[in-house]
Amino acid sequence: MAEAARKQRSAAAPRPVRCIVKLGGAAITNKGELESIDEESLRSACAQLRRAMSDGTSPEKVMGMDWSRRPGDPADPVVDAEGFAGMAGLGLDSNFVVVHGAGSFGHFQASRSGVHKGGLHSTLVKAGFVATRISVTSLNQEIVRALAREGIPSVGISPFACGWSTRQRNVESADASQIIESLHAGFVPVLHGDAVLDELLDCTILSGDVIIRHLAQLLSPKYVVFLTDVHGVYDRPPTDPNAVLLKEIEVDDNGGWSIVKPALQGNRNGVEISVAAHDTTGGMETKILEAAAIARLGVDVYITKVDTEHSLRALKGDVNASSDDWLGTVIRSAK
Amino acid sequence: MAEAARKQRSAAAPRPVRCIVKLGGAAITNKGELESIDEESLRSACAQLRRAMSDGTSPEKVMGMDWSRRPGDPADPVVDAEGFAGMAGLGLDSNFVVVHGAGSFGHFQASRSGVHKGGLHSTLVKAGFVATRISVTSLNQEIVRALAREGIPSVGISPFACGWSTRQRNVESADASQIIESLHAGFVPVLHGDAVLDELLDCTILSGDVIIRHLAQLLSPKYVVFLTDVHGVYDRPPTDPNAVLLKEIEVDDNGGWSIVKPALQGNRNGVEISVAAHDTTGGMETKILEAAAIARLGVDVYITKVDTEHSLRALKGDVNASSDDWLGTVIRSAK
């Protein structure tokens, strides 16, 4: 009965998810340095998210929701309880979901132990599973705190803890009910790439990009934004001086795609993408495949560089791929 | 079908939970100081847990599973991948569940905002919910890391994240499936008192003691241990020089109870417990009520002081309330 009441309440106040945001590991961590956050990029991403969420009534003064001590700083946190109590509301359309990658968190622990390959009978894999989760959840904690300091009501939700699991690395169980409940209550769920249990392999790594695709299926957001450390998808490694930014990609129902903009010489579409598309993490290929799968759902995907005017426009959903003043890649359904 | 396969696999390898351990907030934090861990007590509790889990084949040398940097210490973590790879197994009966309280984490944030009273339309309550979760999850992270440093394969599971919720402060939804999956995979789930959603109040605080009672119902452990900062339950505040440690309490099916040991003058049972039983947190009363509810399930409950020979014996399940050399309180069913 309580369950029925809850469903009814949910049905009475449908709030379609506006945006799912991926904070790429390369965008918010210093990838060359173990467990090091790129504080400036993270702060910028959180501040832009707040601006994108603002409905115009949010106060100028940002009141933070992180009332905990900072590591190494014994000073008591600033808590403006009276300020919060006097507010009519946050003035934010907080109907966003944030997913972040691992960057320089987790990868070291996972690769030392081979967690992605599975096999928990191995003590090394078991230890690596524990170590990997410690690393990625500590990054999650820092990102939740950074969002909260910008006045965004963020709550960490670990995929492992809410029972997400895989079967031969494909998502087998992906329960979004707590994510939906959190959104209904006005919170911004913050998920992350995680070590999870696998039905056949015992365990593996579930990447943030795969999580995003499943959330897009479950939540039907208006748009999805990938914030990364380059301007978007290029036709070859972006360090190549001849690299061309692919500004618009269309995906058809069969999984085929074509580059709409810019017009490239010859038919370089499929092959070039899968072979050469690239970012510094080597993860751009997965990103494109996952982004294409999202686009096939009819959800526009924007891939752009963190801490730029382009990322702010993407977060606001204010992107026009045919205009020349936006740098990034739009991936959308051909329909 | 996958679900059926999973259930079958679970059924094929039943591993009854040996023990649920409550690390009391008063035992592992410095209660007078905001967000301060009692490192020595926590370290001792983790080391004793490892000794209690040891099946006699675990190596002398403890190899840690926390491969992350320590805050403020830029040194790379020590990772003995070769040592782990060469082990036949951990040599631990890790079929334990750990639940911890908040102590000097979370209480400040919750009380400044009134999260326990609910009402998420209030921006103060919403901010306090976020702030409280940040604080309690940061403690959870530290406890998972402390267990991992002792070679215990611990995984943090946040009650909010796995969808635990209440209705008018009573537990309404308490899904233990991911806890059970984690145990089956050989991990030690680490839960904590948390801010959760409430069907009627919007939100409230779910205490570690209430979580323990529900887990005892769901998992039927052999015994439950509460580690706290006093030797057990007294007949009055333990700071009173005349306070008497209640060594054995029996609970009947109707919820009544009697003090079996020591023999007290007159009939001081019910009234004295509810009025005077006490610890420094004011939380002993809840603890006793929850412990009594667990004992009525037929599960023995041991309440004892952290970092003593008595706590080690309790964690091993090696308690004989009629012997004089064990200090603590046993609460058990009268049957």
XYZ file of C-alpha atoms in Angstrom:
670
model
C 0.000 0.000 0.000
C 2.822 2.332 0.849
C 4.429 1.372 -2.431
C 1.204 2.200 -4.253
C 1.030 5.535 -2.476
C 4.587 6.279 -3.458
C 3.920 5.463 -7.088
C 0.829 7.612 -7.042
C 2.747 10.482 -5.563
C 5.388 10.050 -8.231
C 2.769 9.942 -10.928
C 1.156 13.103 -9.582
C 4.365 15.051 -9.922
C 6.155 13.841 -13.022
C 9.420 15.660 -13.447
C 11.152 14.528 -16.612
C 14.896 14.528 -16.188
C 16.369 17.500 -17.933
C 19.952 16.427 -18.349
C 22.425 13.694 -17.512
C 25.950 15.053 -17.229
C 29.118 13.047 -17.488
C 32.075 14.619 -15.736
C 34.848 12.844 -17.583
C 37.759 11.512 -15.576
C 40.133 13.379 -17.900
C 38.227 16.616 -17.317
C 38.217 16.688 -13.515
C 41.370 14.845 -12.478
C 45.026 15.251 -13.279
C 45.515 12.041 -15.128
C 49.272 11.881 -14.808
C 49.172 12.064 -11.015
C 47.699 9.371 -8.770
C 44.426 10.446 -7.128
C 44.740 14.108 -7.943
C 41.688 16.271 -8.622
C 41.841 19.146 -11.105
C 40.260 21.498 -8.579
C 39.837 24.388 -10.985
C 38.053 22.316 -13.638
C 35.849 20.658 -11.033
C 34.947 23.979 -9.452
C 34.133 25.429 -12.872
C 31.978 22.438 -13.823
C 30.007 22.728 -10.574
C 29.557 26.505 -10.942
C 28.370 26.073 -14.546
C 25.971 23.344 -13.471
C 24.505 25.754 -10.938
C 24.091 28.415 -13.607
C 22.471 25.905 -15.939
C 20.049 24.848 -13.195
C 19.151 28.388 -12.147
C 15.553 29.323 -12.891
C 16.307 33.019 -12.499
C 15.130 33.234 -8.875
C 18.198 31.739 -7.253
C 20.010 34.200 -5.019
C 23.287 35.755 -6.109
C 24.987 34.606 -2.938
C 25.782 30.926 -3.087
C 25.181 29.157 0.227
C 27.047 25.908 0.471
C 25.637 22.573 1.612
C 28.971 21.038 2.539
C 29.139 21.585 6.278
C 32.032 19.259 6.889
C 35.628 20.048 7.669
C 38.077 20.112 4.803
C 40.932 17.608 5.065
C 43.852 19.282 6.763
C 41.794 22.321 7.742
C 40.641 22.142 11.369
C 38.481 25.267 11.028
C 34.775 24.798 11.635
C 32.703 24.855 8.457
C 30.591 27.897 7.640
C 26.894 27.143 8.091
C 24.376 29.810 7.261
C 21.343 28.090 8.809
C 19.451 31.370 9.126
C 20.101 32.183 5.482
C 18.773 28.817 4.356
C 15.767 29.037 6.685
C 14.803 32.379 5.140
C 14.820 31.144 1.550
C 11.542 30.435 -0.227
C 13.330 27.848 -2.345
C 16.642 27.108 -3.960
C 15.623 28.649 -7.279
C 17.178 25.724 -9.095
C 15.777 23.273 -11.588
C 17.814 20.499 -10.030
C 16.390 17.762 -12.212
C 19.850 16.677 -13.327
C 21.835 13.487 -12.820
C 25.621 13.583 -12.618
C 27.860 10.632 -13.467
C 31.603 10.861 -13.253
C 34.507 8.831 -14.468
C 37.526 7.733 -12.489
C 40.434 9.522 -14.139
C 43.444 9.133 -11.911
C 41.275 7.453 -9.239
C 40.624 3.739 -9.421
C 42.509 2.948 -12.592
C 45.753 2.298 -10.768
C 44.106 -0.065 -8.283
C 42.089 -1.834 -10.972
C 44.998 -2.343 -13.319
C 47.364 -3.585 -10.605
C 44.886 -6.294 -9.664
C 42.951 -7.059 -12.842
C 39.528 -6.401 -11.304
C 38.036 -5.917 -14.790
C 38.979 -9.490 -15.679
C 37.104 -10.948 -12.713
C 37.912 -14.015 -10.619
C 37.278 -13.285 -6.941
C 38.844 -16.588 -5.882
C 42.094 -14.692 -6.446
C 43.034 -12.764 -3.314
C 44.708 -10.175 -5.528
C 41.466 -9.510 -7.405
C 39.498 -9.415 -4.164
C 41.941 -6.939 -2.634
C 41.934 -4.912 -5.837
C 38.140 -4.782 -5.827
C 38.224 -3.292 -2.321
C 41.039 -0.901 -3.211
C 39.333 0.229 -6.418
C 36.061 0.968 -4.653
C 37.879 2.934 -1.946
C 39.538 5.074 -4.607
C 36.478 5.753 -6.782
C 34.190 6.395 -3.815
C 36.673 8.879 -2.387
C 36.505 10.767 -5.705
C 32.698 10.543 -5.577
C 32.775 12.035 -2.090
C 34.889 14.961 -3.311
C 32.601 15.607 -6.277
C 29.460 15.508 -4.121
C 31.164 17.994 -1.811
C 32.209 20.274 -4.672
C 28.616 20.322 -5.976
C 27.262 20.955 -2.476
C 29.650 23.865 -2.005
C 28.002 25.424 -5.079
C 24.618 25.051 -3.399
C 23.558 22.041 -5.478
C 21.677 19.456 -3.372
C 23.814 16.497 -4.390
C 23.676 12.962 -3.014
C 26.217 10.256 -3.768
C 24.800 6.980 -5.071
C 27.289 4.213 -5.693
C 26.290 1.764 -8.455
C 27.712 -1.181 -6.491
C 25.782 -0.177 -3.367
C 22.480 0.161 -5.204
C 22.935 -3.295 -6.682
C 24.017 -2.614 -10.240
C 25.658 -5.716 -11.635
C 26.846 -7.162 -14.920
C 26.903 -10.479 -16.758
C 30.010 -10.952 -18.867
C 30.570 -7.188 -18.544
C 27.132 -6.293 -19.923
C 24.778 -4.573 -17.510
C 22.470 -7.214 -16.048
C 20.789 -5.338 -13.230
C 20.422 -1.564 -13.173
C 17.847 -0.471 -10.663
C 17.183 3.255 -10.959
C 14.421 3.408 -8.349
C 16.533 5.178 -5.734
C 17.839 7.589 -8.351
C 14.254 8.404 -9.314
C 13.208 8.775 -5.662
C 16.139 11.126 -5.089
C 15.179 13.243 -8.103
C 11.574 13.413 -6.921
C 12.787 14.620 -3.554
C 14.741 17.409 -5.277
C 18.230 15.949 -5.016
C 20.870 15.567 -7.716
C 22.117 11.966 -7.734
C 25.848 11.610 -8.326
C 26.945 8.209 -9.655
C 30.331 6.986 -10.756
C 32.209 4.292 -12.600
C 32.533 1.483 -10.073
C 33.743 -2.035 -9.414
C 30.659 -4.282 -9.491
C 29.721 -7.944 -9.207
C 29.431 -9.926 -12.439
C 27.266 -13.035 -12.738
C 29.813 -14.979 -14.750
C 33.161 -13.288 -14.076
C 32.507 -12.621 -10.351
C 33.391 -8.969 -10.801
C 34.366 -6.317 -13.300
C 34.526 -2.558 -13.825
C 31.366 -0.736 -14.879
C 32.358 2.461 -16.656
C 30.645 5.794 -16.241
C 29.870 5.870 -19.974
C 27.947 2.605 -19.797
C 26.095 3.858 -16.718
C 25.095 6.991 -18.646
C 23.651 4.949 -21.498
C 21.542 2.877 -19.117
C 20.354 5.939 -17.248
C 19.390 7.566 -20.542
C 17.270 4.514 -21.366
C 15.670 4.510 -17.925
C 15.175 8.252 -17.441
C 14.707 9.658 -20.987
C 16.494 12.966 -20.350
C 16.075 15.888 -22.713
C 19.802 15.865 -23.457
C 23.078 14.350 -22.302
C 26.356 16.244 -21.886
C 29.827 14.720 -21.800
C 32.389 17.133 -20.365
C 35.884 16.117 -21.340
C 39.377 17.601 -21.735
C 39.168 18.210 -25.488
C 36.650 20.138 -27.546
C 34.833 17.058 -28.766
C 35.297 14.172 -31.176
C 38.023 14.570 -33.775
C 38.691 12.544 -36.887
C 42.140 11.634 -35.518
C 44.042 12.216 -32.267
C 43.477 15.883 -31.339
C 47.227 16.296 -30.856
C 47.553 15.842 -34.630
C 47.699 19.359 -36.164
C 45.471 18.175 -39.008
C 42.796 16.833 -36.664
C 39.307 18.033 -37.564
C 36.601 18.523 -34.926
C 33.483 16.613 -35.923
C 30.693 19.025 -35.058
C 27.624 17.005 -35.912
C 27.130 13.266 -36.217
C 23.862 11.581 -37.122
C 23.082 8.052 -36.026
C 20.540 5.888 -37.826
C 18.361 3.113 -36.452
C 20.744 0.427 -37.604
C 23.644 1.858 -35.670
C 25.233 3.363 -38.762
C 26.280 6.987 -38.655
C 27.344 9.832 -40.827
C 29.277 12.981 -40.202
C 26.958 15.838 -41.093
C 29.374 18.619 -40.294
C 32.001 19.398 -41.392
C 31.800 17.927 -44.884
C 34.813 15.630 -45.072
C 36.527 14.456 -48.232
C 35.469 11.015 -49.381
C 33.548 8.573 -47.227
C 35.609 8.530 -44.077
C 32.762 8.008 -41.679
C 32.659 4.645 -40.019
C 36.240 3.533 -40.298
C 37.823 6.764 -39.189
C 35.648 7.027 -36.121
C 36.317 3.574 -34.836
C 40.007 3.594 -35.609
C 41.141 7.098 -34.979
C 38.623 8.809 -32.745
C 40.530 9.319 -29.616
C 41.153 11.276 -26.480
C 44.071 11.263 -24.096
C 42.496 8.470 -22.067
C 41.966 6.142 -24.994
C 38.378 6.199 -23.861
C 36.831 8.255 -26.648
C 35.908 5.203 -28.650
C 33.708 3.825 -25.878
C 32.338 7.299 -25.367
C 31.282 7.564 -29.008
C 29.710 4.124 -29.045
C 27.763 4.903 -25.868
C 26.864 8.368 -27.147
C 25.592 6.875 -30.399
C 23.454 4.415 -28.467
C 21.972 7.324 -26.496
C 21.341 9.324 -29.672
C 19.453 6.365 -31.122
C 17.019 6.776 -28.231
C 16.241 10.213 -29.627
C 18.269 12.030 -26.962
C 20.764 14.638 -28.199
C 24.297 14.205 -26.913
C 26.755 17.086 -26.558
C 30.455 16.343 -26.120
C 32.506 19.394 -25.231
C 35.400 20.753 -23.213
C 35.043 21.460 -19.512
C 35.486 25.008 -18.194
C 34.636 26.823 -21.422
C 31.721 28.929 -22.660
C 30.847 25.890 -24.782
C 30.379 23.635 -21.772
C 28.067 26.179 -20.142
C 25.919 26.306 -23.262
C 25.844 22.519 -23.464
C 24.741 22.224 -19.830
C 21.960 24.723 -20.503
C 20.887 22.688 -23.533
C 21.498 25.809 -25.616
C 23.415 24.245 -28.495
C 23.017 24.868 -32.183
C 25.443 22.705 -34.114
C 24.966 24.727 -37.255
C 26.249 27.915 -35.637
C 29.977 28.476 -35.853
C 30.526 29.867 -32.388
C 29.935 26.632 -30.491
C 32.829 24.200 -30.227
C 31.864 20.639 -29.557
C 30.304 17.547 -31.067
C 26.565 16.968 -31.315
C 25.468 13.374 -31.786
C 21.819 12.960 -32.628
C 19.353 10.594 -34.223
C 18.938 10.903 -37.990
C 15.156 10.817 -37.603
C 16.469 -16.526 -15.594
C 19.653 -14.834 -14.490
C 17.905 -14.011 -11.225
C 16.924 -17.641 -10.819
C 20.498 -18.696 -11.510
C 21.746 -16.274 -8.947
C 19.297 -17.525 -6.343
C 20.283 -21.073 -7.075
C 23.939 -20.219 -6.710
C 23.120 -18.554 -3.406
C 21.162 -21.562 -2.277
C 24.000 -23.873 -3.259
C 26.441 -22.045 -1.033
C 24.569 -20.924 2.051
C 26.861 -19.010 4.342
C 24.959 -18.035 7.465
C 26.119 -14.667 8.743
C 28.297 -15.150 11.764
C 28.125 -11.746 13.370
C 26.784 -8.245 12.914
C 29.010 -5.693 14.637
C 27.987 -2.207 15.636
C 30.881 0.190 15.920
C 29.275 2.761 18.172
C 29.788 6.406 17.353
C 30.983 6.987 20.913
C 33.525 4.187 20.545
C 35.240 5.285 17.347
C 34.943 9.077 17.297
C 35.896 11.817 19.694
C 32.451 13.012 20.544
C 33.446 16.409 21.860
C 35.232 17.369 18.658
C 33.514 17.874 15.290
C 34.299 15.110 12.797
C 37.183 13.621 14.705
C 37.936 9.895 14.595
C 39.354 8.086 17.630
C 42.070 6.525 15.490
C 43.389 4.244 18.215
C 39.979 2.774 19.060
C 39.121 2.348 15.388
C 42.443 0.682 14.655
C 41.966 -1.651 17.620
C 38.418 -2.547 16.585
C 39.576 -3.387 13.061
C 42.541 -5.445 14.297
C 40.283 -7.358 16.705
C 37.787 -7.974 13.929
C 40.577 -9.468 11.852
C 41.599 -11.728 14.757
C 37.983 -12.784 15.260
C 37.641 -13.612 11.563
C 40.910 -15.529 11.326
C 40.449 -19.222 10.644
C 43.998 -20.013 11.751
C 45.465 -20.017 8.246
C 45.685 -16.258 7.751
C 49.266 -15.056 7.406
C 50.977 -13.206 10.227
C 51.826 -10.323 7.958
C 48.798 -8.173 7.300
C 48.573 -6.973 3.706
C 46.389 -3.947 3.358
C 43.642 -3.442 0.774
C 43.613 0.343 0.981
C 45.773 1.381 -1.950
C 44.792 5.018 -1.885
C 46.747 8.018 -0.734
C 46.188 9.236 2.788
C 44.917 12.799 3.076
C 47.856 15.145 3.423
C 50.363 12.401 2.593
C 51.487 12.562 -1.039
C 53.462 9.309 -0.758
C 52.338 6.519 -3.031
C 50.466 3.738 -1.243
C 52.175 0.427 -0.584
C 50.743 -2.307 -2.792
C 52.011 -5.836 -2.408
C 50.426 -7.252 -5.556
C 52.893 -10.131 -5.691
C 52.174 -11.020 -2.061
C 48.420 -11.107 -2.706
C 48.848 -13.073 -5.935
C 50.799 -15.746 -4.052
C 48.157 -16.309 -1.353
C 45.916 -19.363 -1.503
C 43.220 -17.380 0.294
C 42.755 -14.708 2.907
C 42.347 -17.218 5.728
C 39.454 -15.195 7.081
C 35.881 -16.142 7.864
C 34.722 -12.783 6.605
C 31.031 -13.532 7.003
C 30.504 -10.442 9.151
C 28.507 -7.263 8.630
C 29.680 -3.977 10.143
C 27.346 -1.100 10.966
C 28.616 2.097 12.483
C 27.092 5.074 14.191
C 27.820 8.699 13.503
C 29.377 9.982 16.721
C 30.828 13.403 16.031
C 29.989 13.021 12.317
C 26.545 13.945 11.058
C 24.966 14.954 14.358
C 26.062 18.555 14.032
C 24.693 18.867 10.501
C 21.462 17.053 11.360
C 20.759 19.077 14.463
C 21.493 22.442 12.834
C 18.927 21.695 10.133
C 16.360 19.413 11.748
C 16.716 16.651 9.151
C 15.214 14.132 11.601
C 11.988 16.158 11.700
C 11.573 16.040 7.911
C 10.037 18.601 5.570
C 12.125 18.862 2.411
C 10.158 21.914 1.219
C 12.396 23.739 3.684
C 15.666 24.692 2.008
C 17.358 24.383 5.391
C 16.256 20.770 5.768
C 17.253 19.996 2.198
C 20.681 21.543 2.710
C 21.018 19.728 6.027
C 20.148 16.409 4.396
C 22.980 16.928 1.897
C 25.385 18.088 4.605
C 24.503 15.195 6.913
C 25.060 12.613 4.196
C 28.406 14.154 3.288
C 29.508 13.905 6.903
C 28.342 10.343 7.621
C 29.596 8.999 4.296
C 33.011 10.528 4.910
C 33.130 8.606 8.209
C 31.995 5.469 6.364
C 34.822 5.947 3.896
C 37.356 6.187 6.720
C 36.018 3.064 8.428
C 36.056 1.054 5.203
C 39.658 2.183 4.724
C 40.637 1.276 8.293
C 39.167 -2.218 7.840
C 40.884 -2.587 4.469
C 44.228 -1.600 5.981
C 43.784 -4.576 8.323
C 43.315 -6.821 5.303
C 39.540 -7.113 5.716
C 37.756 -7.044 2.319
C 35.325 -4.289 3.244
C 32.838 -2.535 0.961
C 30.855 0.552 1.926
C 27.084 0.308 1.420
C 25.091 3.423 2.214
C 21.512 2.743 3.381
C 20.212 5.758 1.455
C 21.953 4.627 -1.750
C 20.560 1.105 -1.530
C 17.071 2.484 -1.098
C 16.364 2.068 2.593
C 13.521 4.340 3.563
C 11.152 4.979 6.426
C 7.512 5.843 7.031
C 6.973 8.099 10.018
C 10.501 7.124 11.114
C 9.773 3.368 11.046
C 11.702 1.344 8.499
C 9.459 0.896 5.467
C 11.876 -0.482 2.898
C 15.048 -2.339 3.810
C 16.407 -4.271 0.886
C 19.307 -6.473 1.953
C 19.857 -8.123 -1.421
C 23.073 -6.264 -2.200
C 24.343 -6.917 1.322
C 23.689 -10.635 0.811
C 25.340 -10.594 -2.628
C 28.366 -8.874 -1.131
C 28.620 -11.478 1.638
C 28.349 -14.297 -0.896
C 31.181 -12.734 -2.866
C 33.319 -12.728 0.288
C 33.105 -9.049 1.175
C 32.286 -7.418 4.496
C 29.499 -4.859 3.977
C 29.921 -1.689 6.020
C 26.695 0.258 6.617
C 26.054 3.358 8.660
C 23.426 5.516 10.252
C 22.205 7.738 7.417
C 19.782 10.431 6.327
C 17.006 8.683 4.373
C 13.752 9.481 2.607
C 10.543 9.095 4.646
C 7.178 8.435 3.012
C 5.291 10.832 5.250
C 7.911 13.198 6.655
C 9.947 13.470 3.413
C 13.126 12.591 5.263
C 14.552 11.586 8.609
C 17.596 10.008 10.255
C 17.875 6.210 10.303
C 20.117 5.211 13.190
C 22.725 2.487 13.082
C 20.937 0.669 15.923
C 17.702 0.417 13.967
C 19.644 -0.774 10.916
C 21.233 -3.506 13.051
C 17.843 -4.752 14.228
C 16.546 -5.009 10.670
C 19.694 -6.723 9.465
C 19.398 -9.220 12.332
C 15.859 -10.034 11.180
C 16.944 -10.375 7.562
C 20.244 -12.208 8.051
C 19.777 -14.246 11.273
C 23.363 -13.895 12.489
C 24.738 -16.164 15.194
C 25.362 -13.171 17.462
C 25.426 -9.388 17.455
C 28.094 -7.238 19.102
C 27.726 -3.592 20.099
C 31.099 -1.951 20.725
C 30.714 1.178 22.791
C 32.735 3.433 25.091
C 31.560 1.885 28.381
C 31.658 -1.706 29.598
C 27.998 -2.342 28.897
C 24.573 -1.475 30.279
C 24.495 -0.057 33.813
C 21.561 0.431 36.132
C 22.291 4.175 36.195
C 24.714 6.536 34.453
C 28.113 4.820 34.520
C 29.689 8.006 35.860
C 27.722 7.356 39.083
C 30.106 5.563 41.476
C 27.248 3.282 42.555
C 26.419 2.243 39.003
C 26.142 -1.530 38.620
C 27.009 -3.250 35.333
C 24.110 -5.445 34.236
C 25.842 -8.583 33.011
C 22.920 -10.639 31.800
C 19.445 -9.610 30.721
C 16.738 -11.977 29.546
C 13.993 -10.866 27.209
C 10.664 -12.687 26.970
C 8.328 -12.989 24.018
C 6.137 -10.146 25.220
C 8.991 -7.674 25.284
C 9.341 -7.852 29.056
C 12.765 -8.433 30.508
C 14.518 -9.364 33.668
C 18.019 -8.835 34.932
C 19.471 -12.280 35.541
C 22.849 -11.130 36.751
C 23.721 -9.535 39.065
C 20.859 -10.111 41.501
C 19.653 -6.615 42.304
C 17.693 -5.574 45.388
C 13.956 -5.365 44.855
C 12.296 -5.353 41.488
C 14.193 -2.646 39.661
C 13.983 -4.127 36.244
C 11.836 -2.285 33.768
C 11.697 1.160 35.263
C 15.369 1.482 35.994
C 16.377 0.423 32.530
C 14.179 2.820 30.705
C 14.872 5.762 32.948
C 18.468 5.444 33.937
C 20.234 3.233 31.432
C 22.532 5.607 29.750
C 25.724 6.291 27.956
C 27.501 9.512 27.164
C 25.567 9.895 23.930
C 22.158 9.518 25.502
C 21.772 6.712 23.016
C 21.902 3.695 25.317
C 18.168 3.561 25.706
C 17.617 3.064 21.983
C 20.476 0.596 21.988
C 18.804 -1.507 24.697
C 15.422 -1.464 23.019
C 16.969 -2.499 19.710
C 19.157 -5.097 21.428
C 16.115 -6.534 23.185
C 14.280 -6.780 19.875
C 17.255 -8.670 18.423
C 17.426 -11.001 21.437
C 13.739 -11.833 20.967
C 14.710 -13.227 17.562
C 16.857 -15.747 19.431
C 20.127 -13.950 18.611
C 22.473 -13.265 21.531
C 23.589 -9.669 21.861
C 26.871 -8.640 23.495
C 27.397 -5.023 24.520
C 30.942 -4.250 25.582
C 33.759 -1.724 25.549
C 35.887 -1.205 22.465
C 39.639 -1.898 22.594
C 39.552 -4.370 25.518
C 40.056 -8.113 25.922
C 36.284 -8.235 26.419
C 35.546 -6.804 22.985
C 37.843 -9.356 21.337
C 36.023 -12.185 23.095
C 32.655 -10.753 22.090
C 33.702 -10.482 18.442
C 34.833 -14.117 18.546
C 31.481 -15.102 20.055
C 33.410 -16.490 23.009
C 31.304 -15.042 25.821
C 30.119 -16.744 28.954
C 28.041 -14.347 30.989
C 28.286 -16.544 34.079
C 32.067 -16.250 34.208
C 33.429 -13.372 36.204
C 36.292 -12.427 33.921
C 34.173 -11.035 31.089
C 32.972 -7.455 31.409
C 29.947 -6.616 29.347
C 26.221 -7.129 28.999
C 24.638 -10.170 27.407
C 21.044 -9.757 26.257
C 19.350 -12.970 25.239
C 15.983 -14.586 24.795
C 14.491 -16.210 27.917
C 13.597 -19.299 25.885
